[in-house]
Coordinates of C-alpha atoms in Angstrom, one line a residue:
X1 CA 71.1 121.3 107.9
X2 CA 72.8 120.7 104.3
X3 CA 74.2 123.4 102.4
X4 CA 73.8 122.1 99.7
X5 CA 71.2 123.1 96.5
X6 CA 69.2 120.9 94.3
X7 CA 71.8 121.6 91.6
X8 CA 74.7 120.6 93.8
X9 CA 72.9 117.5 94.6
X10 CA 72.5 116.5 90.7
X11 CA 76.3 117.2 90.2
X12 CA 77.2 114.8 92.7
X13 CA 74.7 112.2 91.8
X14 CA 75.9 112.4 88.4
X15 CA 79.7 112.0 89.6
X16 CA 78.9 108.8 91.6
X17 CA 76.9 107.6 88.9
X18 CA 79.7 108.0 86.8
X19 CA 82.5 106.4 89.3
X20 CA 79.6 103.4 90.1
X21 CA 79.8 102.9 86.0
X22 CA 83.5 102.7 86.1
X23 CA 83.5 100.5 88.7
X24 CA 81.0 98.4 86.9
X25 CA 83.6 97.9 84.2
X26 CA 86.3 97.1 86.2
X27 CA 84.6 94.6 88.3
X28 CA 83.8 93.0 84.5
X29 CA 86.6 93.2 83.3
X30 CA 88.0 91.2 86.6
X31 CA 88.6 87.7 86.2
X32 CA 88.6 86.6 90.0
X33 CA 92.0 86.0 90.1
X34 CA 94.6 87.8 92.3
X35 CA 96.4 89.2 89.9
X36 CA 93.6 90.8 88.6
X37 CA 92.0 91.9 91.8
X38 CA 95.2 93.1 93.6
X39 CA 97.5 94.3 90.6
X40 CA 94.2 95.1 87.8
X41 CA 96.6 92.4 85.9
X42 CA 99.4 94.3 85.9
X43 CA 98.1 96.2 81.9
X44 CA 97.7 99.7 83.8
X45 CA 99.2 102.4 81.4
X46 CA 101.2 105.2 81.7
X47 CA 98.7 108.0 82.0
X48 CA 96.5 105.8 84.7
X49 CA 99.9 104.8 86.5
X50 CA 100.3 108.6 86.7
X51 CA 97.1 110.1 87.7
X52 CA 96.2 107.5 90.1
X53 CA 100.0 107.9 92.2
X54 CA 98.7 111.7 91.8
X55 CA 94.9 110.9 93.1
X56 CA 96.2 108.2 95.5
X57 CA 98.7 110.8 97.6
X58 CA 96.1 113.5 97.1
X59 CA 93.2 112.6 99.6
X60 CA 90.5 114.1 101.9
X61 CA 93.9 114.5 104.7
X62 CA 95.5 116.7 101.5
X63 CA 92.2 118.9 100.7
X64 CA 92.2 119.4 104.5
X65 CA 95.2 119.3 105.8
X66 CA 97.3 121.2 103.4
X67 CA 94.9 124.0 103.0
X68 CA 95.0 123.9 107.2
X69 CA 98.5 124.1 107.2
X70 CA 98.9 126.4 105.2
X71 CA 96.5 128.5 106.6
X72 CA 98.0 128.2 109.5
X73 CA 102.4 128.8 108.6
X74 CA 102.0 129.6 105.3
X75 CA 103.7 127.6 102.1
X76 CA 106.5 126.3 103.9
X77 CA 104.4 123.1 104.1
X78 CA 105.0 122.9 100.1
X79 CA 108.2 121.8 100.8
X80 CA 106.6 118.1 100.7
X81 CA 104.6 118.3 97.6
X82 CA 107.9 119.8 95.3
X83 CA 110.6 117.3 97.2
X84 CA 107.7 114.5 95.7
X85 CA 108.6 115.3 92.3
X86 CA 111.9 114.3 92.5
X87 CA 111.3 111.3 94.5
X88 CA 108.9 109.7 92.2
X89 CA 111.6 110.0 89.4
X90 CA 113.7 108.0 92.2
X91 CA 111.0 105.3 92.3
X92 CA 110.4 104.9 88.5
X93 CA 114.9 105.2 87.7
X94 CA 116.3 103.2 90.9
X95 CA 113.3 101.1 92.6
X96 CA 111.3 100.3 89.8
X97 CA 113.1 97.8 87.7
X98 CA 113.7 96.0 90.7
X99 CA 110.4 95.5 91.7
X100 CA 109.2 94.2 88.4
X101 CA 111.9 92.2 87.4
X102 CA 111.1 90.8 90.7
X103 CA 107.6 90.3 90.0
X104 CA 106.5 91.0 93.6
X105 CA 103.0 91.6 94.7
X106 CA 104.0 93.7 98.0
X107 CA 106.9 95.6 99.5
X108 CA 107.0 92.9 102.0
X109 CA 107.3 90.3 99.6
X110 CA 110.5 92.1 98.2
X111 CA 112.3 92.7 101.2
X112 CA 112.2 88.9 101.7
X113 CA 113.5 88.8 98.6
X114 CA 116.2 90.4 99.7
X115 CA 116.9 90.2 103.5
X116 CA 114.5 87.6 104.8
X117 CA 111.1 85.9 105.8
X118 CA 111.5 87.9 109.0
X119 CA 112.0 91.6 107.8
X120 CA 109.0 90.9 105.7
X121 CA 106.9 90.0 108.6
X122 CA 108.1 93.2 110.5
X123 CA 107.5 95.2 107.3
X124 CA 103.5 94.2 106.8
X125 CA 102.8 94.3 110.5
X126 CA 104.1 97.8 110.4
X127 CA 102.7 98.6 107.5
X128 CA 99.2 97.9 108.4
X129 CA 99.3 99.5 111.8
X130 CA 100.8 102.6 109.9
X131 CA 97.6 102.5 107.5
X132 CA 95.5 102.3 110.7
X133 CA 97.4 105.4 112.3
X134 CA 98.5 107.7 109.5
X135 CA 95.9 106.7 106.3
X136 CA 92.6 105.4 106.8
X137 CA 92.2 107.2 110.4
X138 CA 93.1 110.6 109.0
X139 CA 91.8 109.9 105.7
X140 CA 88.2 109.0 107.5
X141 CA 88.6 112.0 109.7
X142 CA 89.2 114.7 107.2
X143 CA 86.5 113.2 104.8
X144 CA 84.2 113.3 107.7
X145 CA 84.7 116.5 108.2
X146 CA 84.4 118.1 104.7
X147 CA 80.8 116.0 104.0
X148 CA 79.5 117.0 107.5
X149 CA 80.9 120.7 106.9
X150 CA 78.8 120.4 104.0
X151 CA 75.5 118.6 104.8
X152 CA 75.2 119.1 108.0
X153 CA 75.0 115.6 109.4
X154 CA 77.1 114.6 112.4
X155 CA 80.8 113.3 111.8
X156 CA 80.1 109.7 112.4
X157 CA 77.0 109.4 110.2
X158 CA 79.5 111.3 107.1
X159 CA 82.0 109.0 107.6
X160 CA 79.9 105.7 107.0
X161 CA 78.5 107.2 104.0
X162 CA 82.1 107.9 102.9
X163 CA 82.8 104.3 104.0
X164 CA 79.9 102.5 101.9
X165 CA 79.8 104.8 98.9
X166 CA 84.0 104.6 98.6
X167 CA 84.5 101.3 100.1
X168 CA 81.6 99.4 97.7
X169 CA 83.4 99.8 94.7
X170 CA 86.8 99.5 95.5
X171 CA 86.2 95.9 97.4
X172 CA 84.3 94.5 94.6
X173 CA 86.3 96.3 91.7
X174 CA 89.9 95.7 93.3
X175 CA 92.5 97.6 92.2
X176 CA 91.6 98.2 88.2
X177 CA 88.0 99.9 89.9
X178 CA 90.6 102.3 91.8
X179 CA 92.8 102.9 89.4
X180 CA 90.5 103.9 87.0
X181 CA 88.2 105.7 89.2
X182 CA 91.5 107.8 90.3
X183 CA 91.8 109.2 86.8
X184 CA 88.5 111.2 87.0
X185 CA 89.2 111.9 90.3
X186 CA 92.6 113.5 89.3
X187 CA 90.6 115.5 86.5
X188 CA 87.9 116.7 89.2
X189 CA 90.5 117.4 92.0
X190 CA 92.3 119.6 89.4
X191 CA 89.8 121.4 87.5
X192 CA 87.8 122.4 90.6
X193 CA 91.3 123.2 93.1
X194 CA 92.2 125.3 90.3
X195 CA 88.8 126.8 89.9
X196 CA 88.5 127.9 93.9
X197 CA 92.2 128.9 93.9
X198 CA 90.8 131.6 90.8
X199 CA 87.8 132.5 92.8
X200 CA 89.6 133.2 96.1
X201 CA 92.3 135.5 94.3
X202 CA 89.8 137.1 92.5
X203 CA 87.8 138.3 96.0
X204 CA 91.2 138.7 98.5
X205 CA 92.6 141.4 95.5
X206 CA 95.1 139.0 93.7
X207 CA 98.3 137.7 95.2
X208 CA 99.1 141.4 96.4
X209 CA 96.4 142.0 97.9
X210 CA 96.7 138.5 99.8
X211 CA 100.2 139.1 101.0
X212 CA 99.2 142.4 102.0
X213 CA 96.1 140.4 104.1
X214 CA 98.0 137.8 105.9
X215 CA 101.2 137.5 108.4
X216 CA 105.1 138.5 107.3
X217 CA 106.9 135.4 106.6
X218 CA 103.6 133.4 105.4
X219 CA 105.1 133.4 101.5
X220 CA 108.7 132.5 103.1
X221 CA 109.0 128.0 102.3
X222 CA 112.6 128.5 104.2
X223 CA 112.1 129.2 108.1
X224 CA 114.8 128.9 110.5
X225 CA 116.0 125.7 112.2
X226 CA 114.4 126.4 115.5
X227 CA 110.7 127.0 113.4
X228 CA 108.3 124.0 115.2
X229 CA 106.9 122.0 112.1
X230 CA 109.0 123.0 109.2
X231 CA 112.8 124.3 110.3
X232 CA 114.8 124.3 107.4
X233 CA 117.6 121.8 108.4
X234 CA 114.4 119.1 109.3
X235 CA 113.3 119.7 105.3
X236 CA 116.7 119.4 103.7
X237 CA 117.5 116.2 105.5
X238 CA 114.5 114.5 107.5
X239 CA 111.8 115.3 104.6
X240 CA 113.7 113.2 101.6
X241 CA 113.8 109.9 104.5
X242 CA 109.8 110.0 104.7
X243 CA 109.4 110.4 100.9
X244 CA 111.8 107.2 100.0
X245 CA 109.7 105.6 102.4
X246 CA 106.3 106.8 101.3
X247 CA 107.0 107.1 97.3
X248 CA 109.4 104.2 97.0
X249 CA 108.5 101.7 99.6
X250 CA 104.7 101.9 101.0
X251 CA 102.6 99.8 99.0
X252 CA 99.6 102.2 99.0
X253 CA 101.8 104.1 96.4
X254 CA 104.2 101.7 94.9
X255 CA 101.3 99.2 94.1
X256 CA 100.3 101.8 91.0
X257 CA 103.9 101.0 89.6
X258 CA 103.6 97.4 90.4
X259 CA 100.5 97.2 88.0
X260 CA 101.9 99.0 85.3
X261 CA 102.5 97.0 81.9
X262 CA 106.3 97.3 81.3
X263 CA 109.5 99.1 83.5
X264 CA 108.7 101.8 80.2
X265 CA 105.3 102.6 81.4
X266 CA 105.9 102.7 85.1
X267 CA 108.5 105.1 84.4
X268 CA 106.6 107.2 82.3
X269 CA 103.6 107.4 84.6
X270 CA 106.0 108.7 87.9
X271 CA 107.1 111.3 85.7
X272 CA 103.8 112.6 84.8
X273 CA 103.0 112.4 88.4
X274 CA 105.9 114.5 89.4
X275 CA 104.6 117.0 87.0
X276 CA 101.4 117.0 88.8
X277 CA 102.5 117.0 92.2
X278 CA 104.2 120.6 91.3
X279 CA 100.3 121.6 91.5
X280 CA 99.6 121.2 95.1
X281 CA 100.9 124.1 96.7
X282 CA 99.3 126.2 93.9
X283 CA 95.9 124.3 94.0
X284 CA 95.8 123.1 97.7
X285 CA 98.5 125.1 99.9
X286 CA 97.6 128.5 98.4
X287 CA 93.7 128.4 98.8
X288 CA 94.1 127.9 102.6
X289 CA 95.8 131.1 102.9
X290 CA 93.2 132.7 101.0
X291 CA 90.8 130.8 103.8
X292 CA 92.5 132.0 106.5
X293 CA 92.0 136.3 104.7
X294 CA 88.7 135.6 103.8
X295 CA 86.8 132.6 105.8
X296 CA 86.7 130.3 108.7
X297 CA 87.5 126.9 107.1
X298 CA 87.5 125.6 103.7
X299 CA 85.3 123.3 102.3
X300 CA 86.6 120.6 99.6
X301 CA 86.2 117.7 98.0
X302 CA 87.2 114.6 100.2
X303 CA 86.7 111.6 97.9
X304 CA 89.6 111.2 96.4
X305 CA 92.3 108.5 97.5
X306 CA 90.3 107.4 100.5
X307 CA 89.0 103.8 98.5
X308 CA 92.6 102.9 97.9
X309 CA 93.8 102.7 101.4
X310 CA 91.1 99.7 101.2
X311 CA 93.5 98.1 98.7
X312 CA 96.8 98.7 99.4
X313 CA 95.9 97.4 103.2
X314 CA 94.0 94.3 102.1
X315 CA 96.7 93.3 100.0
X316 CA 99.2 92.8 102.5
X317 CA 96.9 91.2 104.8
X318 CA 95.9 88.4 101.8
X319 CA 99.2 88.3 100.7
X320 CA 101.9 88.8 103.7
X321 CA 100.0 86.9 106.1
X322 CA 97.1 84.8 104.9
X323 CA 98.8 83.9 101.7
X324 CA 101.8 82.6 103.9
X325 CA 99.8 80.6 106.6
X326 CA 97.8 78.6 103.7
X327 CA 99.8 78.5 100.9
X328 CA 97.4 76.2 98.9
X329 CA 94.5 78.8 99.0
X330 CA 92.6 79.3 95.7
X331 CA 92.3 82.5 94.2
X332 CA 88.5 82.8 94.9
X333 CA 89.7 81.9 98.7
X334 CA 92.6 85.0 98.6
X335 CA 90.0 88.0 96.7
X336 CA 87.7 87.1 99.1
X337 CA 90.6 87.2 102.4
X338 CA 90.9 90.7 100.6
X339 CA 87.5 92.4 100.5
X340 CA 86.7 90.9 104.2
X341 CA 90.3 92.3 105.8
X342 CA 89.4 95.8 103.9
X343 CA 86.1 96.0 106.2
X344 CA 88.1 95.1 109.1
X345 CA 90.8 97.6 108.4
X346 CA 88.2 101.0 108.3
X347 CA 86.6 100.1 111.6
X348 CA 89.9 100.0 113.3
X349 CA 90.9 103.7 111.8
X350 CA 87.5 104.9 113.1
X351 CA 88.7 103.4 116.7
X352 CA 92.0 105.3 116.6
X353 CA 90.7 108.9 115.1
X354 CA 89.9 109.7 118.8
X355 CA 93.7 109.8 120.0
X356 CA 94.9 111.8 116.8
X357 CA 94.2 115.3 118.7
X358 CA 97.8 114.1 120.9
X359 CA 99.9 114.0 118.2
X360 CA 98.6 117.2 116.4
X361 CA 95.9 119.7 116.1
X362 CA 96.6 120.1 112.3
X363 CA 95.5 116.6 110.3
X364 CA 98.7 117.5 107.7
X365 CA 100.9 117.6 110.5
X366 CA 99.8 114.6 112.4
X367 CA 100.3 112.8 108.9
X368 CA 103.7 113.5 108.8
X369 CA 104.5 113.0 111.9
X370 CA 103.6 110.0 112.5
X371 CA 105.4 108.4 109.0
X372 CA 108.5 110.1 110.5
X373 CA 108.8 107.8 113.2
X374 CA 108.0 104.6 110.9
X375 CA 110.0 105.7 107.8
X376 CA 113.8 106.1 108.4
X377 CA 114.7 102.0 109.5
X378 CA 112.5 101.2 106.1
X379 CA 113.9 103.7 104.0
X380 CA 117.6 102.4 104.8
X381 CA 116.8 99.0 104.5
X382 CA 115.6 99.8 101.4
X383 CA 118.1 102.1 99.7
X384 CA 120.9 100.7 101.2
X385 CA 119.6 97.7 100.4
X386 CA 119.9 97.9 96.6
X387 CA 123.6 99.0 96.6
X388 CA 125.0 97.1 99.3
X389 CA 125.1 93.3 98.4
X390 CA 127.3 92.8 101.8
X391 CA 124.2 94.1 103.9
X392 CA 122.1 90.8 105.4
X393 CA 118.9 89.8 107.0
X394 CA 120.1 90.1 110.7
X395 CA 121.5 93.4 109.9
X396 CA 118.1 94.6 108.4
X397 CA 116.1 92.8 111.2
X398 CA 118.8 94.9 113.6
X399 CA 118.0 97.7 112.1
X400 CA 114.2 97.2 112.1
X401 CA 113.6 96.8 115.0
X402 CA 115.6 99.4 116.6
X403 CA 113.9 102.1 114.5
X404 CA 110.5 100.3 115.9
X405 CA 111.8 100.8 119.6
X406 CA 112.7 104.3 119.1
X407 CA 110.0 105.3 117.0
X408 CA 106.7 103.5 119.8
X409 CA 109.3 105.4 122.1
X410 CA 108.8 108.4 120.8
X411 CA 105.1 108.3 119.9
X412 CA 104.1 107.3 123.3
X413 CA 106.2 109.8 125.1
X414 CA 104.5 112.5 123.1
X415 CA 101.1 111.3 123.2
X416 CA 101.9 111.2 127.2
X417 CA 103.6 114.7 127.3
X418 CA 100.4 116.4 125.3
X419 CA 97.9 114.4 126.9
X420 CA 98.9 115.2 130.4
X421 CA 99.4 119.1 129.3
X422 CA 103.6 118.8 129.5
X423 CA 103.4 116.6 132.3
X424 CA 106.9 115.0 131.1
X425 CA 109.8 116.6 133.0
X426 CA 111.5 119.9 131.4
X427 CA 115.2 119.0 130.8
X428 CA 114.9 115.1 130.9
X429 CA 116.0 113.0 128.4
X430 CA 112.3 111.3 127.6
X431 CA 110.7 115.5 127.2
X432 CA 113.9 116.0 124.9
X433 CA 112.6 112.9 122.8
X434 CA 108.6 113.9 123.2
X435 CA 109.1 117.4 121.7
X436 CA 112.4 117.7 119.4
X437 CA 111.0 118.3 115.9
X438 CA 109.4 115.3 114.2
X439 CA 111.5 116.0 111.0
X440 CA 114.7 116.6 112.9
X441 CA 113.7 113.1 115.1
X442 CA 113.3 111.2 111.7
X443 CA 117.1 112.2 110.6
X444 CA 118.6 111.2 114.2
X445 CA 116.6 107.5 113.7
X446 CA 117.8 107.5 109.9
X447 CA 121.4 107.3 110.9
X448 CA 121.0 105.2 114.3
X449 CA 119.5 103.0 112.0
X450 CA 121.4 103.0 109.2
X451 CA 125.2 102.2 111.6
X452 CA 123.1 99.5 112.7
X453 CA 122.4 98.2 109.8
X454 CA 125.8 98.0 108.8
X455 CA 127.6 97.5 111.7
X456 CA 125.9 94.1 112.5
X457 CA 125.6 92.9 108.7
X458 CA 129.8 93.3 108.6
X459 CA 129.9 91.3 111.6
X460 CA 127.7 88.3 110.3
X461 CA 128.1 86.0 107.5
X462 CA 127.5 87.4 103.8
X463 CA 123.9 87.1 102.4
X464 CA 124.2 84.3 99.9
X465 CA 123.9 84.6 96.3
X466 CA 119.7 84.4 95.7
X467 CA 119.6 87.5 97.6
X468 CA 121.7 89.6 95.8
X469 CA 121.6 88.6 92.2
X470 CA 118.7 90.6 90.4
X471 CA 118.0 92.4 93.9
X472 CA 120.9 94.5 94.1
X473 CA 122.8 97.1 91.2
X474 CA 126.3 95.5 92.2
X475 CA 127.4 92.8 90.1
X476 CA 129.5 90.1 90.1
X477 CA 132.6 89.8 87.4
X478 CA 131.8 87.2 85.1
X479 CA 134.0 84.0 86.3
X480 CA 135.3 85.5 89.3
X481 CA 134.1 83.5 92.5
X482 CA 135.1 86.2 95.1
X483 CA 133.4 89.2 93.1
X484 CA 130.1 88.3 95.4
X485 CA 131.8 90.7 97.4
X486 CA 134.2 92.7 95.5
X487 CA 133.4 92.8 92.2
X488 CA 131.9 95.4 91.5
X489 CA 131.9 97.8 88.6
X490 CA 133.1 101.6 88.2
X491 CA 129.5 102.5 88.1
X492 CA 128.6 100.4 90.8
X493 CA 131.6 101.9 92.7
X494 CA 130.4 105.1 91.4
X495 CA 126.8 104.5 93.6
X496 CA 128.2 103.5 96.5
X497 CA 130.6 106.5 96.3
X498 CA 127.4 108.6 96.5
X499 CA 125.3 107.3 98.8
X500 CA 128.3 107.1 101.2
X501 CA 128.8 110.9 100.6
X502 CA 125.2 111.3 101.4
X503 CA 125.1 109.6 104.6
X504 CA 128.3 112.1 105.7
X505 CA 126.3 114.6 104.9
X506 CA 123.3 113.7 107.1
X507 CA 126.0 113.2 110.0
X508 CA 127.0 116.8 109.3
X509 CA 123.3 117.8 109.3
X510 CA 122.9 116.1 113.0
X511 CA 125.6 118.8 114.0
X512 CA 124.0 121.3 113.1
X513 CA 121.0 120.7 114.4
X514 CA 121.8 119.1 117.5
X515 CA 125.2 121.2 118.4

């Protein structure tokens, strides 16, 4: 039966009225083109650059799962919203100019760029099974949820509905009907998070009277290294690998930058989204303790980011693979690849949503899990990528595909382990891989996969010029043939200075957690 009352129901007609007209717009102001469809002609500004990498991260699996989570440990789980707003400021000051100079449509397409055709075939094959397993699955589940939670109709029937009504305008409008559509949704997540997180104070007696309502520890963000989801050592080091990767290099997110008018605006709009992701454990985190004083589960709204998983995913299908097997296609010939692959994409997250339960019980947690066993080889190809010109393709591909091995490895020994109710083998080797921390799992792969990286690039031949120059903040001294390899500025010396004192201090992190 629905909950909801005839003055509900005009709000929310209104709302979709309003996001159908905004759609409407956008799929006018679309000239069929893929620039247009894909990158809403790369004129985005600053403000819609900012909002939508704010509405974008922010979806149903947020309203849910962080409100879940913290329901369920407190505001430790905030430790990924505030650690955002300094990696977005890493996107728009180190990745950025790269990727626009570049003029890239995908992350894929700029890995090629700088590794080779290979590592950009890993890259979108990965990319879109991790859409299938961490976005539009748990994104479809949690918006399920909220709209059955609501109306009363059964999950699969709510989940269509959020299919059809999300899915219309964003594969028809591309990404300018998403982009745009995210600003009021930014506007409405905020006003009305903020709105339930005044009401829910207001009836648990105030932030006193909350604390006084819920267990010790649960306003405590540090918790100690043997904590199960959020020890502190798996934070300071494994949280930062699966926000390069997430902020910096999944083209969900970095597609927003990519459509941006100038390096000026791009910037500007991932700072204004790093002021808005301080809201999150205020607006988000902080109502699902009040839940967990006051009610059973918390009801939001899930339509948020969900339409641009659609996007993001169809991109790299029209772009990484179809673009590449007929290179002559028109543009009519890619938009349309794009809006069929998008269809294709939601029914597979609807086959996987089953098998989620394995991972985790908590949709937040399964989230971030999961990118913790894709992230770390992609984040070091990445970063490392930029300030070592020496690094290569068959180092990257090296180091790919070992974080692929022992990443599957890892998710199919815990999907076993739960599944089967601990039926791995206390004390073995595979139980110590199916239950160490996910966090403190995504460090150990970062640095396995980061020596191999290196290790086999020094003992192959040197990239060659076209993937370095414009790809890479060393530079060569004007004139000098041999500064390809060591020319380098102060300031480029300066970089590689710092990331090398970062990697020791990840090594010294494994000690400590693993000692």
């Amino acid at each position: 039966m629905s909950n909801l009352h005839p003055f509900d129901l005009m709000f929310i007609a209104g709302y979709f009225l309003i996001l159908f007209g905004i759609a409407w717009w956008a799929a006018r102001r679309e000239k069929a083109v893929s620039s247009d469809y894909f990158l809403a002609g790369r004129d985005v500004a600053w403000f819609a650059v900012g909002a939508s990498l704010f509405a974008s991260n922010i979806g149903s699996e947020h309203l849910v799962g962080l409100a879940g989570t913290g329901a369920g440990s407190g505001l430790a789980v905030g430790h990924f919203e505030w650690l955002a707003c300094l990696i977005l400021l890493l996107l728009g000051w180190l990745f950025v100019p790269f990727y626009l100079k570049s003029g890239v449509y995908t992350m894929p397409e700029f890995l090629e760029k700088r590794y080779n055709s290979a590592a950009r075939s890993y890259f979108t094959w990965v990319s879109v099974v991790g859409y299938v397993l961490t976005k539009i699955s748990v994104t479809l589940y949690a918006g399920g949820v909220v709209i059955r939670a609501v109306t009363g109709w059964d999950f699969y029937t709510a989940a269509i509905v959020l299919i059809v009504i999300t899915g219309l305008y964003t594969i028809f409008g591309g990404l300018r009907a998403v982009v745009y559509t995210e600003v009021l949704q930014a506007i409405v997540l905020i006003l009305g998070s903020v709105t339930l997180m005044a009401i829910g104070l207001s009836r648990v007696g105030g932030l006193a009277g909350l604390e006084a309502k819920v267990p010790a520890g649960f306003f405590s963000m540090w918790k100690p290294a043997s904590h199960p989801d959020f020890p502190w050592t798996g934070v300071i080091f494994g949280a930062p690998i699966l926000g390069i990767w997430y902020w910096c290099t999944d083209q969900h997110i970095v597609q927003r930058v990519l459509a941006a008018k100038n390096i000026k605006e791009a910037r500007t709009g991932t700072i204004f989204a790093g002021y808005l992701k301080i809201l999150p454990v205020f607006i988000f985190v902080l109502p699902g303790i009040v839940a967990m004083a006051l009610f059973s589960d918390v009801s939001q709204n899930p339509d948020s980011a969900y339409p641009t998983l659609f996007n993001a995913c169809s991109t790299l299908l029209t772009w990484d693979v179809y673009k590449k097997m007929r290179p002559a296609a028109s543009e009519q010939q890619l938009v349309t690849v794009g809006r069929i692959s998008a269809g294709v994409m939601v029914f597979l997250g609807l086959a996987w949503i089953p098998l989620m339960k394995f991972v985790s019980s908590q949709i937040y947690i399964y989230l971030q899990s999961v990118q913790a066993y894709i992230a770390p080889p992609i984040a070091a190809c990445f970063l490392f990528g930029l300030f070592y010109r020496r690094l290569n393709g068959t180092g990257a591909m090296a180091s790919l595909v070992t974080g692929l091995v022992l990443g599957v490895l890892r998710l199919v020994l815990e999907l076993t382990n739960k599944a089967t109710g601990g039926g791995l083998e206390a004390g073995t080797l595979w139980h110590w891989i199916a239950t160490i921390n996910f966090l403190h799992y995504a460090v150990l792969l970062f640095v396995i996969c980061t020596v191999v990286l290196f290790v086999v690039s020094m003992a192959t031949p040197a990239p060659g010029a076209e993937k370095t120059e414009g790809l890479t903040y060393v530079r060569a001294a004007p004139g000098a043939a041999a500064a390809l390899l060591v020319g380098e500025t102060a300031r480029d010396r300066n970089f590689q200075i710092a990331l090398s004192v970062l990697l020791v201090a990840i090594i010294g992190a494994l000690w400590i957690i693993f000692r």
